[in-house]
PDB file of C-alpha atoms in Angstrom:
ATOM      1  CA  UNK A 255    -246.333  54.235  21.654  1.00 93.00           C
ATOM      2  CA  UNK A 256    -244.484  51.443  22.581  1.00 96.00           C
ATOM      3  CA  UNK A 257    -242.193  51.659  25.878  1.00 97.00           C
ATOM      4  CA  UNK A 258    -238.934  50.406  26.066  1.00 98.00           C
ATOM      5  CA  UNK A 259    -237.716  49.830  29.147  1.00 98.00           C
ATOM      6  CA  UNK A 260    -234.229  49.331  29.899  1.00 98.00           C
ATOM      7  CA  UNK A 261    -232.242  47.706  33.108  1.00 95.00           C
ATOM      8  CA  UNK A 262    -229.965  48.305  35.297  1.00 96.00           C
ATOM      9  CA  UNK A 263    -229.666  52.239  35.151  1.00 97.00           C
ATOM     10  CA  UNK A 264    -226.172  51.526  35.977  1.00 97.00           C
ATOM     11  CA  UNK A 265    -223.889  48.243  35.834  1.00 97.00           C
ATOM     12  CA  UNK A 266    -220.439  48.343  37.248  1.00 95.00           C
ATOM     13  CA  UNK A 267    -217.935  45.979  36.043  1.00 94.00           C
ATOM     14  CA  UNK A 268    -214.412  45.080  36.341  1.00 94.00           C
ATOM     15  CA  UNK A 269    -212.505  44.614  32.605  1.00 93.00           C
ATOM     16  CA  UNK A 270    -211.920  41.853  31.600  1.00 94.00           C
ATOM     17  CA  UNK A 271    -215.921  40.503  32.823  1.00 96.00           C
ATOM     18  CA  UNK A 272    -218.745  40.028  30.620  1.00 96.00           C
ATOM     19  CA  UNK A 273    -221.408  42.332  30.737  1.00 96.00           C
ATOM     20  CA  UNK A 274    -224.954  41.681  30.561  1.00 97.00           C
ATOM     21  CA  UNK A 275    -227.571  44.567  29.720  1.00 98.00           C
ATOM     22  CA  UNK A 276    -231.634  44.059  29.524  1.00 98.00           C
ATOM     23  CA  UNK A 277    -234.139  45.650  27.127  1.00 98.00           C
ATOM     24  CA  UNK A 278    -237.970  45.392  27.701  1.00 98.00           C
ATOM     25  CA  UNK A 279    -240.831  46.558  24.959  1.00 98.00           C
ATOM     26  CA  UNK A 280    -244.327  47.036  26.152  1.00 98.00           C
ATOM     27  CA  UNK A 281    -245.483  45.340  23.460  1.00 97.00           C
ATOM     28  CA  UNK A 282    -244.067  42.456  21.141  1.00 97.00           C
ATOM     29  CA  UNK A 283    -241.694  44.086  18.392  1.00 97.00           C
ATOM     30  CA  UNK A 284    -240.681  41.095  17.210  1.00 97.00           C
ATOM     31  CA  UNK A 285    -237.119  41.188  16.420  1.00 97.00           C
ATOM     32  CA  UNK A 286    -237.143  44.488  15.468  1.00 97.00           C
ATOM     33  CA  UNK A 287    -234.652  45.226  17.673  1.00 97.00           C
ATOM     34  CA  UNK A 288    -231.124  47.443  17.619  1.00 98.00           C
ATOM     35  CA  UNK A 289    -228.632  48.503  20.059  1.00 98.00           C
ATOM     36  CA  UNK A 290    -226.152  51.599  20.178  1.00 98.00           C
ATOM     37  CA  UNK A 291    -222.962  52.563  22.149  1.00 98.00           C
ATOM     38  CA  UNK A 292    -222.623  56.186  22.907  1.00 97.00           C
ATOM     39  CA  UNK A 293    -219.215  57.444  24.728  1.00 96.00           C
ATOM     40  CA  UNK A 294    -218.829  60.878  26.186  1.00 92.00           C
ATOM     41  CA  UNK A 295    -219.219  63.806  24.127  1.00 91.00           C
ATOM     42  CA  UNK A 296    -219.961  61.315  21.039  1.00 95.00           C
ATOM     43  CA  UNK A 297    -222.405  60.418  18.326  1.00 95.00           C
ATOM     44  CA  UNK A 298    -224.323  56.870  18.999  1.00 96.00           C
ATOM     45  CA  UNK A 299    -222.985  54.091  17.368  1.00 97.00           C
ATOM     46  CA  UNK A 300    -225.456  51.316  15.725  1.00 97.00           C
ATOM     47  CA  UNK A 301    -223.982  47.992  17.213  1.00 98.00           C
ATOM     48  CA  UNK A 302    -226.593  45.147  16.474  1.00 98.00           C
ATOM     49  CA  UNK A 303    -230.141  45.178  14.823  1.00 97.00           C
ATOM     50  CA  UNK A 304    -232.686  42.538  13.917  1.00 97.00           C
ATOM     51  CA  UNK A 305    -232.028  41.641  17.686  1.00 98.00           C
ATOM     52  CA  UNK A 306    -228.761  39.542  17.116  1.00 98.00           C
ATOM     53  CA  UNK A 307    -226.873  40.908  14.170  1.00 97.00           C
ATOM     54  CA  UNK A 308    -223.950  42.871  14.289  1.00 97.00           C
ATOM     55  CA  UNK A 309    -223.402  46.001  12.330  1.00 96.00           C
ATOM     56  CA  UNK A 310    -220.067  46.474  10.184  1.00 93.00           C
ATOM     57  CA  UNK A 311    -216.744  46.476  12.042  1.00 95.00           C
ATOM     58  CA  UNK A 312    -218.895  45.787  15.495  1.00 97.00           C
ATOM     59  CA  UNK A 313    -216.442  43.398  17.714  1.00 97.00           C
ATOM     60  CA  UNK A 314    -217.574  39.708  18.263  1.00 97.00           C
ATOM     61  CA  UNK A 315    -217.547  40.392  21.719  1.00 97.00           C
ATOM     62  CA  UNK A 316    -220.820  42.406  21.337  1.00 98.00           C
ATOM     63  CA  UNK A 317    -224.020  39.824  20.927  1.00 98.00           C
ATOM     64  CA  UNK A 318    -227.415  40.418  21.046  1.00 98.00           C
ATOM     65  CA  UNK A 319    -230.512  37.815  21.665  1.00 98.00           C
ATOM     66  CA  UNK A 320    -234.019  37.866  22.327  1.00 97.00           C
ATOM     67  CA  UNK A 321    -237.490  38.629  20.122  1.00 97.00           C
ATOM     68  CA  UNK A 322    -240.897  39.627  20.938  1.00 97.00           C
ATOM     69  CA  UNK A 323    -240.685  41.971  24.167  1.00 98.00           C
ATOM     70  CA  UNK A 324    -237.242  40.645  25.802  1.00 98.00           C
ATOM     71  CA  UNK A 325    -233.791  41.585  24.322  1.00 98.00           C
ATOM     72  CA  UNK A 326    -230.210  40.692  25.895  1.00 98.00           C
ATOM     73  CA  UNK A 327    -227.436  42.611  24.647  1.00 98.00           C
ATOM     74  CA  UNK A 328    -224.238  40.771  25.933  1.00 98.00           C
ATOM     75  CA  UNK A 329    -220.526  41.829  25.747  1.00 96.00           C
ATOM     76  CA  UNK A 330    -218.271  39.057  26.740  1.00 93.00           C
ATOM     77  CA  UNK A 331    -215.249  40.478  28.040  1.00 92.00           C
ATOM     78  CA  UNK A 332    -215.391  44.223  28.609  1.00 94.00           C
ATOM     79  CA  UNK A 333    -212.799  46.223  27.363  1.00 94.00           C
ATOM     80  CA  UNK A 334    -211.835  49.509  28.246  1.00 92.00           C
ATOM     81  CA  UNK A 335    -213.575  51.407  24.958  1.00 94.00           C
ATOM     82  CA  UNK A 336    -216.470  49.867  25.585  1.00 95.00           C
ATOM     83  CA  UNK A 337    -217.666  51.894  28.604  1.00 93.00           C
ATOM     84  CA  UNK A 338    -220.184  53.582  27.364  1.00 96.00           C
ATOM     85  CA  UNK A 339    -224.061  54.161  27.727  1.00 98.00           C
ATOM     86  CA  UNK A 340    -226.353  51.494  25.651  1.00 98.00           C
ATOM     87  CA  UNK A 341    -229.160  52.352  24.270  1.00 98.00           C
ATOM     88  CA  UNK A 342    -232.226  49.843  22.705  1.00 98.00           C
ATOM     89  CA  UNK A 343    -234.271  51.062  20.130  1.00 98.00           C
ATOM     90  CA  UNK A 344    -237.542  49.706  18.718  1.00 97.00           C
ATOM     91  CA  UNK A 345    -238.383  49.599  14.895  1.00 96.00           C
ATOM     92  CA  UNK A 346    -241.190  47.451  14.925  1.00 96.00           C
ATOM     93  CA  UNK A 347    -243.851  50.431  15.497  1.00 94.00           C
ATOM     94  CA  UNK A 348    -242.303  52.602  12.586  1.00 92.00           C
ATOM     95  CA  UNK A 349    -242.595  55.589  12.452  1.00 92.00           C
ATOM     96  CA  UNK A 350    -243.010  55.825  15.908  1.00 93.00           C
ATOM     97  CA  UNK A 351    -239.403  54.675  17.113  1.00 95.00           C
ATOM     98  CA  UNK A 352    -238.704  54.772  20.130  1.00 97.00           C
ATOM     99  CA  UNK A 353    -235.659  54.364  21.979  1.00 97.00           C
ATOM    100  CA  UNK A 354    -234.926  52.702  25.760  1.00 97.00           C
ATOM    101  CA  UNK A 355    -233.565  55.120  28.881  1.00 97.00           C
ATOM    102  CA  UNK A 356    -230.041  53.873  28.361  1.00 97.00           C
ATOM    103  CA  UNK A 357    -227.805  51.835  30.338  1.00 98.00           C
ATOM    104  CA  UNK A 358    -224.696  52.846  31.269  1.00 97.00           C
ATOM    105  CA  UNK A 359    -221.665  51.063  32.015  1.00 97.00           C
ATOM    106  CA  UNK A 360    -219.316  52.072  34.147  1.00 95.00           C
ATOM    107  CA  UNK A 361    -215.627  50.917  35.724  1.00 89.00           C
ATOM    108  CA  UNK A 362    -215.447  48.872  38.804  1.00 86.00           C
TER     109      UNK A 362
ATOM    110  CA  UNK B1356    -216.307  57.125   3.936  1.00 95.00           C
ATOM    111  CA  UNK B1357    -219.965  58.398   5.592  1.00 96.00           C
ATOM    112  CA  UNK B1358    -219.787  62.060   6.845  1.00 97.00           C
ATOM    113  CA  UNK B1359    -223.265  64.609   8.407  1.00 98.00           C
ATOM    114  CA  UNK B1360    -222.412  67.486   9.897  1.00 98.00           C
ATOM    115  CA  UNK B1361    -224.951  69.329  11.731  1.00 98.00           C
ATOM    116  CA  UNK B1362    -224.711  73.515  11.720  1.00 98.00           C
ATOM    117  CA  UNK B1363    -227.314  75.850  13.047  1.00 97.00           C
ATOM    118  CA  UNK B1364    -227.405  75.171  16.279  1.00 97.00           C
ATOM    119  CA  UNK B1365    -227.399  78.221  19.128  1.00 97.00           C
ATOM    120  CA  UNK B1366    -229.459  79.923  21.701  1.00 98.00           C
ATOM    121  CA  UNK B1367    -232.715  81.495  20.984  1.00 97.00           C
ATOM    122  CA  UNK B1368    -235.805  82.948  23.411  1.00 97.00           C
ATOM    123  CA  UNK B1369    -238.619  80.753  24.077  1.00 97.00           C
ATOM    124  CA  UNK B1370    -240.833  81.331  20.943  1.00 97.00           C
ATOM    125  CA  UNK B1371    -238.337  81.826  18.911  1.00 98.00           C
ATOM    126  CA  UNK B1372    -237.080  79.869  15.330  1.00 98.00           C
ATOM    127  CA  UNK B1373    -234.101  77.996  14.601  1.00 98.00           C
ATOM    128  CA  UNK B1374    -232.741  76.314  11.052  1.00 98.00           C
ATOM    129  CA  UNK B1375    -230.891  73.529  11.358  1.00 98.00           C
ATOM    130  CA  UNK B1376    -228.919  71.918   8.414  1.00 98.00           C
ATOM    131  CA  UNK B1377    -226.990  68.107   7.707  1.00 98.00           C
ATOM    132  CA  UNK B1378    -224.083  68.507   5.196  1.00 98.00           C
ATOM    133  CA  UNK B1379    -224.091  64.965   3.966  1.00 98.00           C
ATOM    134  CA  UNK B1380    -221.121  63.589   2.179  1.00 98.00           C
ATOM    135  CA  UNK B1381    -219.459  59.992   1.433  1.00 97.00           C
ATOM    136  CA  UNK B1382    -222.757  58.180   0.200  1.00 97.00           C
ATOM    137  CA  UNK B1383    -225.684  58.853  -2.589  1.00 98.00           C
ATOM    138  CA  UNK B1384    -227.749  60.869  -0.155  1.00 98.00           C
ATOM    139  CA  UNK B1385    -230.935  61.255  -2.494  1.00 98.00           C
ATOM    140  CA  UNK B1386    -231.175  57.083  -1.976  1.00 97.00           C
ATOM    141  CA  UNK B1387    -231.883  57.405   1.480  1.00 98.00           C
ATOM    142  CA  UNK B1388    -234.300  58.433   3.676  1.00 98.00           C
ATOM    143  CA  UNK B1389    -232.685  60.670   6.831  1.00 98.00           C
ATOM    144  CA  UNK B1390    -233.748  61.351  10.082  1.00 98.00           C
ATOM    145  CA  UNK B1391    -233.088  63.875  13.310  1.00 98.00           C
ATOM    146  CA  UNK B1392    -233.011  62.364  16.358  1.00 98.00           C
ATOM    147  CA  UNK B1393    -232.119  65.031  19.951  1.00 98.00           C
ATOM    148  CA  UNK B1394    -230.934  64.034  23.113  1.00 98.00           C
ATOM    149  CA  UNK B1395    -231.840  66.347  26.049  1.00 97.00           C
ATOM    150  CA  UNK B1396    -228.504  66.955  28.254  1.00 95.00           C
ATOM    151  CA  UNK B1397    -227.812  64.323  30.355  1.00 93.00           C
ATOM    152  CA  UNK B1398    -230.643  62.339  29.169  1.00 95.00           C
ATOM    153  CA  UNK B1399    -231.512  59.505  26.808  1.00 95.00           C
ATOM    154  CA  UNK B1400    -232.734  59.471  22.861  1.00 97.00           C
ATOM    155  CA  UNK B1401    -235.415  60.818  21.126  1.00 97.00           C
ATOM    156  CA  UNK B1402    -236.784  60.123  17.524  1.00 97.00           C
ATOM    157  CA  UNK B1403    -237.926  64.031  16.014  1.00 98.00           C
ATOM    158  CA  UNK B1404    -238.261  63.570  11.993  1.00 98.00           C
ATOM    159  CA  UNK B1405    -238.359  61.161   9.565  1.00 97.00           C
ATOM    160  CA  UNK B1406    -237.991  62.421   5.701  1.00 98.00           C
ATOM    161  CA  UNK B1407    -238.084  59.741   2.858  1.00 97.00           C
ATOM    162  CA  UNK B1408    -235.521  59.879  -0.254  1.00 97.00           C
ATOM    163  CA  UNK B1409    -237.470  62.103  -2.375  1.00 97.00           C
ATOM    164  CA  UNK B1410    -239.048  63.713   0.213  1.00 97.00           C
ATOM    165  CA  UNK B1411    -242.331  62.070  -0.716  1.00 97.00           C
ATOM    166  CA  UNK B1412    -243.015  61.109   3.322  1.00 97.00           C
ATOM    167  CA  UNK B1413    -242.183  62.667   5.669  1.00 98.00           C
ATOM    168  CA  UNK B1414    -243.369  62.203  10.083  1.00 97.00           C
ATOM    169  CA  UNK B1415    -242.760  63.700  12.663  1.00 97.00           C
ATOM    170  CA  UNK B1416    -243.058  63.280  16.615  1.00 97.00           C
ATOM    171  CA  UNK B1417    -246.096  64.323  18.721  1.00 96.00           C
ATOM    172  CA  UNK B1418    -243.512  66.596  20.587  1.00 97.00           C
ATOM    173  CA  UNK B1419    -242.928  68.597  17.604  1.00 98.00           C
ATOM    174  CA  UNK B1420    -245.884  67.989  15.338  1.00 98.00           C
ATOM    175  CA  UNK B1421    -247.026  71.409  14.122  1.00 97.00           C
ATOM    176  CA  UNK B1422    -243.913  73.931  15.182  1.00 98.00           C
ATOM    177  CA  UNK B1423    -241.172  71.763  13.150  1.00 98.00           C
ATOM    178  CA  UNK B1424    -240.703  70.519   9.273  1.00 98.00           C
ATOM    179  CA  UNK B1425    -238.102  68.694   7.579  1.00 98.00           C
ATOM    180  CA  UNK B1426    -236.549  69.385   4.627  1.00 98.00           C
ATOM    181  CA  UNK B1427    -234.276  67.832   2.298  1.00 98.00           C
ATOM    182  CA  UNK B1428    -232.101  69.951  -0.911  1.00 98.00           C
ATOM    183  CA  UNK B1429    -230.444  66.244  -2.727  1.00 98.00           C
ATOM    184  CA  UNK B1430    -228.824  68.500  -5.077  1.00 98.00           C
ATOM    185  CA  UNK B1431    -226.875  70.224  -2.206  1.00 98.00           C
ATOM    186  CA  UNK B1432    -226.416  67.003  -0.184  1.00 98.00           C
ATOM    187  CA  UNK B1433    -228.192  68.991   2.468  1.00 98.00           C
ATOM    188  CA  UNK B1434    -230.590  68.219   4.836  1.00 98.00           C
ATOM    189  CA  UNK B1435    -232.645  70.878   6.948  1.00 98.00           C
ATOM    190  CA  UNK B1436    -235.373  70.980   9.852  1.00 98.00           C
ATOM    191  CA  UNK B1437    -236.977  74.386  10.586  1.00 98.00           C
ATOM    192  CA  UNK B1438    -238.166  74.999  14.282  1.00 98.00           C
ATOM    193  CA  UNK B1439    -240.577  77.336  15.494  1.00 98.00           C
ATOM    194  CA  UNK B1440    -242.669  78.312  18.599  1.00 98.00           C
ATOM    195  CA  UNK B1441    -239.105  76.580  20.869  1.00 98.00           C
ATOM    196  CA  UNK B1442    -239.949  75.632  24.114  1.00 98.00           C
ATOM    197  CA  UNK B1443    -237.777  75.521  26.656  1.00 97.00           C
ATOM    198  CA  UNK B1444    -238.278  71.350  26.793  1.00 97.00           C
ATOM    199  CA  UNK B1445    -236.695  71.557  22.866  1.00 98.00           C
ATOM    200  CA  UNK B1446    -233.309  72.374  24.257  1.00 98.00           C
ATOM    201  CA  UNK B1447    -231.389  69.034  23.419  1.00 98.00           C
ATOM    202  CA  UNK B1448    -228.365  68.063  20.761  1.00 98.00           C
ATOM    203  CA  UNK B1449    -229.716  67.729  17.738  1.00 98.00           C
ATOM    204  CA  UNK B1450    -228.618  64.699  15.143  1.00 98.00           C
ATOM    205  CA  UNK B1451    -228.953  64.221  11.827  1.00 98.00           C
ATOM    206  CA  UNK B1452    -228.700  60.361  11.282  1.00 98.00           C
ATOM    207  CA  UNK B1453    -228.996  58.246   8.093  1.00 98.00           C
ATOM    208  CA  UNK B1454    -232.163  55.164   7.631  1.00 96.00           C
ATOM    209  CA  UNK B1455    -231.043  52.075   7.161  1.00 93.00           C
ATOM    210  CA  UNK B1456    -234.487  50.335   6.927  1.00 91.00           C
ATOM    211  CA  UNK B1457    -235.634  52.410   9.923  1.00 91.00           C
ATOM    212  CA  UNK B1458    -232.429  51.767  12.056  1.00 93.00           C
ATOM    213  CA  UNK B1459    -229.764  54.619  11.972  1.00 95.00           C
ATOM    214  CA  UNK B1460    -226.660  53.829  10.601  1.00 95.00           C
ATOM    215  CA  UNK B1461    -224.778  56.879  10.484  1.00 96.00           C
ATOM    216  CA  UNK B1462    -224.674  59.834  12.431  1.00 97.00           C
ATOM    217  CA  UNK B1463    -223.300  63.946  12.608  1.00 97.00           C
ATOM    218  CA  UNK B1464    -222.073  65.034  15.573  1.00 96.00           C
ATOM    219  CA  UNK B1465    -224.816  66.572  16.849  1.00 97.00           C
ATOM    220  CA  UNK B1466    -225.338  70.572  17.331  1.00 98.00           C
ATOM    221  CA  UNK B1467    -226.906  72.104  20.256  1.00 98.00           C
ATOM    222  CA  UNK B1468    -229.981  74.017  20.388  1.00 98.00           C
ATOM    223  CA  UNK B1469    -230.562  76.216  23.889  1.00 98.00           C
ATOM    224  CA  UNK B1470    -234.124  77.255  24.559  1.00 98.00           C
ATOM    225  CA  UNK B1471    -233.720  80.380  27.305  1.00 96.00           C
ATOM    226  CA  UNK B1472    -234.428  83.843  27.843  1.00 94.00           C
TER     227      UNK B1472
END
């Protein structure tokens, strides 16, 4: 199974800032790569996959970057909706997805 | 527009069986492959079931290999997954969410399953 391994736990940060979120795989998955938003009470939301590439309707604040076991998911000037927990998710091993621990970010 | 909706969800005893269902609407849902993903309470994602389009494949987790099966009805839009032998460690929302090439696109809004006696 591959591990994915996300950092910090927590980030607090003032709107307005950019935001800058970390995603680790045990093992190279190439850029097989997505990230999701999930707010309070909500459904995820698929926000990038193949490691940079933003889903429909996703903001162009939200980027992603990175391949092989190191992913960046960047947002470049937080706005209030977009406090939420992040999740990474790996695609590469399929069927054996497997998702990060989640980062969540939080008002300063 | 893209619409799951999860029913079935409740408590049951440890040992007991639960049928969960996806009401899929908005999209041809016997082109794509669907999945069910839980998320324990206040904890992060995991991948359960993976069914293909005609229901020709069809995987599931270690977790839940054996005690679970996935199930799809394309004439009724429907999508199921049939748990037995719950564990306490099961108790999570469950989500029905739609493959897109093994990423998941769409997603219900979850319904929660409570393992306790």
């Amino acid at each position: 199974e591959i591990v994915m391994t996300q950092s910090p736990a927590t980030l607090s940060v003032s709107p307005g800032e950019r935001a800058t979120l970390s995603c680790r795989a045990s093992q190279s998955v190439s850029s097989n790569l997505a990230w999701y938003q999930q707010k309070p009470g909500q459904a995820p939301r698929l926000l990038i996959y193949g490691a940079s590439t933003r889903a429909t309707g996703i903001p162009a604040r939200f980027s992603g970057s990175g391949s092989g076991t190191e992913f960046t998911l960047t947002i470049s000037s937080l706005q209030s909706e977009d406090f939420a927990v992040y999740y990474c998710q790996q695609y590469n091993n399929w069927p054996r997805l497997t998702f990060g621990g989640g980062t969540k970010v939080e008002i300063k | 527009e893209v619409q799951l909706v999860e029913s079935g969800g409740g408590l049951v005893q440890p040992g007991g069986s639960l049928r969960l269902s996806c009401a899929a609407s908005g999209f041809t849902f016997s082109s794509y492959s669907m999945n069910w993903v839980r998320q324990a309470p206040g904890k992060g994602l995991e991948w359960v079931s993976y069914i293909s389009s005609s229901s020709s494949t069809i995987y599931y987790a270690d977790s839940v290999k054996g005690r679970f099966t996935i199930s799809r009805d394309n004439a009724k839009n429907s999508l199921y997954l049939q748990m037995n032998s719950l564990r306490a460690e099961d108790t999570a929302v469950y989500y029905c969410a739609r493959d897109e090439r093994h990423l998941f696109d769409y997603w219900g809004q979850g319904t929660l399953v409570t393992v306790s006696s």
